[in-house]
Coordinates of C-alpha atoms and ligand atoms in Angstrom, one line a residue:
X115 CA 58.9 44.9 22.6
X116 CA 62.5 45.1 21.1
X117 CA 62.8 43.5 17.7
X118 CA 65.4 40.9 18.7
X119 CA 63.0 39.6 21.4
X120 CA 60.1 39.4 18.9
X121 CA 62.4 37.6 16.5
X122 CA 63.5 35.1 19.2
X123 CA 59.9 34.3 19.9
X124 CA 59.1 33.8 16.2
X125 CA 62.3 31.7 15.7
X126 CA 61.4 29.6 18.7
X127 CA 58.0 28.9 17.3
X128 CA 59.4 28.1 13.8
X129 CA 62.2 25.8 15.1
X130 CA 59.7 24.0 17.4
X131 CA 57.4 23.4 14.5
X132 CA 60.2 22.2 12.2
X133 CA 61.2 19.7 14.9
X134 CA 57.8 18.1 15.0
X135 CA 57.3 18.3 11.3
X136 CA 60.7 16.6 10.6
X137 CA 59.8 13.8 13.0
X138 CA 56.5 13.2 11.2
X139 CA 58.4 13.3 7.9
X140 CA 60.9 10.8 9.3
X141 CA 58.2 8.4 10.2
X142 CA 56.7 8.8 6.7
X143 CA 60.1 8.1 5.1
X144 CA 60.5 5.0 7.3
X145 CA 57.1 3.8 6.1
X146 CA 58.2 4.3 2.5
X147 CA 61.5 2.5 3.3
X148 CA 63.7 5.6 2.7
X149 CA 65.9 4.8 5.6
X150 CA 68.6 7.4 4.9
X151 CA 66.1 10.1 4.4
X152 CA 64.4 9.2 7.7
X153 CA 67.8 9.4 9.4
X154 CA 68.5 12.9 8.0
X155 CA 65.0 14.1 9.1
X156 CA 65.7 12.8 12.6
X157 CA 69.2 14.4 12.7
X158 CA 67.8 17.8 11.5
X159 CA 64.9 17.5 13.9
X160 CA 67.5 17.1 16.7
X161 CA 69.3 20.2 15.5
X162 CA 66.1 22.2 15.3
X163 CA 65.4 21.3 19.0
X164 CA 68.8 22.7 19.9
X165 CA 68.0 25.9 18.0
X166 CA 64.6 26.2 19.7
X167 CA 66.2 25.7 23.1
X168 CA 69.0 28.2 22.4
X169 CA 66.3 30.8 21.5
X170 CA 64.2 29.9 24.5
X171 CA 67.2 30.2 26.8
X172 CA 68.1 33.7 25.5
X173 CA 64.4 34.6 26.1
X174 CA 64.8 33.4 29.7
X175 CA 61.9 31.2 29.0
X176 CA 62.9 28.4 31.5
X177 CA 62.5 29.3 35.1
X178 CA 62.2 27.3 38.4
X179 CA 60.1 24.2 38.2
X180 CA 57.5 25.8 40.4
X181 CA 57.2 28.7 38.0
X182 CA 57.4 26.4 35.0
X183 CA 54.5 24.2 36.4
X184 CA 52.4 27.4 36.9
X185 CA 53.1 28.6 33.4
X186 CA 52.2 25.1 32.0
X187 CA 48.9 25.2 34.0
X188 CA 48.1 28.7 32.7
X189 CA 48.9 27.7 29.1
X190 CA 46.8 24.5 29.2
X191 CA 43.9 26.4 31.0
X192 CA 43.8 29.1 28.3
X193 CA 43.7 26.3 25.6
X194 CA 40.7 24.6 27.0
X195 CA 38.9 27.7 28.3
X196 CA 39.4 29.9 25.3
X197 CA 41.4 28.7 22.4
X198 CA 40.0 25.3 21.6
X199 CA 36.3 26.1 22.3
X200 CA 36.5 28.9 19.8
X201 CA 38.2 26.7 17.2
X202 CA 35.7 23.9 17.8
X203 CA 32.8 26.3 17.2
X204 CA 34.4 27.5 13.9
X205 CA 35.2 24.0 12.7
X206 CA 31.6 22.9 13.4
X207 CA 30.2 26.0 11.5
X208 CA 32.5 25.2 8.6
X209 CA 31.6 21.5 8.6
X210 CA 35.2 20.5 9.0
X211 CA 34.7 17.3 10.9
X212 CA 38.4 16.3 10.9
X213 CA 39.4 19.6 12.4
X214 CA 36.6 19.4 14.9
X215 CA 37.8 16.0 16.1
X216 CA 41.4 17.0 16.2
X217 CA 40.5 20.1 18.3
X218 CA 38.2 18.1 20.5
X219 CA 40.9 15.5 21.3
X220 CA 43.3 18.2 22.3
X221 CA 40.7 20.2 24.2
X222 CA 39.8 17.2 26.4
X223 CA 43.4 16.2 27.0
X224 CA 44.5 19.7 28.0
X225 CA 42.0 19.6 30.9
X226 CA 43.8 16.5 32.2
X227 CA 47.2 18.0 31.7
X228 CA 46.2 21.1 33.8
X229 CA 45.0 18.7 36.6
X230 CA 48.1 16.6 36.5
X231 CA 50.4 19.6 36.7
X232 CA 48.3 21.2 39.5
X233 CA 48.6 18.0 41.5
X234 CA 52.4 18.0 41.3
X235 CA 52.6 21.7 42.0
X236 CA 50.5 21.3 45.1
X237 CA 52.9 18.7 46.6
X238 CA 56.1 20.0 45.0
X239 CA 59.1 19.2 47.2
X240 CA 57.1 17.3 49.8
X241 CA 56.0 14.1 47.9
X242 CA 58.5 11.3 47.0
X243 CA 55.8 9.3 45.1
X244 CA 57.0 7.8 41.9
X245 CA 54.7 6.4 39.2
X246 CA 54.6 6.2 35.4
X247 CA 52.3 8.1 33.0
X248 CA 50.6 6.6 29.9
X249 CA 49.8 8.5 26.7
X250 CA 47.2 7.6 24.1
X251 CA 48.8 7.4 20.6
X252 CA 45.6 8.7 19.0
X253 CA 44.3 11.6 21.1
X254 CA 47.2 12.2 23.5
X255 CA 45.1 11.3 26.6
X256 CA 47.6 11.4 29.5
X257 CA 46.9 9.3 32.6
X258 CA 48.8 8.3 35.8
X259 CA 49.8 4.8 37.0
X260 CA 47.9 2.5 34.6
X261 CA 46.3 2.9 31.1
X262 CA 42.5 2.6 31.0
X263 CA 41.0 -0.5 29.4
X264 CA 39.8 1.8 26.6
X265 CA 40.7 5.5 26.1
X266 CA 37.6 7.4 27.4
X267 CA 38.3 10.2 24.9
X268 CA 38.9 8.4 21.6
X269 CA 38.2 4.7 22.2
X270 CA 41.7 3.4 21.6
X271 CA 42.7 0.2 23.4
X272 CA 44.7 0.9 26.6
X273 CA 47.4 -1.6 25.6
X274 CA 48.4 0.9 22.8
X275 CA 49.2 3.6 25.3
X276 CA 52.9 4.6 25.5
X277 CA 54.5 4.4 28.9
X278 CA 56.5 7.3 30.2
X279 CA 58.7 6.8 33.2
Ligands
LIG608 FE1 67.1 25.5 12.8
LIG609 FE1 48.6 19.9 27.0
LIG610 FE1 42.8 8.4 23.2

């Protein structure tokens, strides 16, 4: 692979991580009442997203929605078939309960993501249905239409779920 392409991939990963890290730092700054610091973290996070998207565009990483759905399904499937099971086994062996739980949450949720993507891919361009999704703030469990009474993955109350429309 040409060096520039390798660098674009590395830079995309780094900028993506910086975006999420700065948003977490902003929330922490808000909690500590450092409002101006929180604003700067949010502004920089926004800029890192632009950098990440610029790199991704140069990599031609965004294709048609049909292709993007398939890529998302492939990625999610690899996570719950290969990546997380291996990580869970290692976390267990090392006695790292927090890591094990964090991996378990993601592993369970990715199965749902693959199904939700597959459902839309199967009817792409033929269905006019419109409905919201709800996301669990603790484990990321993602469901259609209505939140459950209690999250089946982590036990959080459904009323805490974030609505996405
Ligand atoms: Fe950046
Ligand atoms: Fe996912
Ligand atoms: Fe949950």
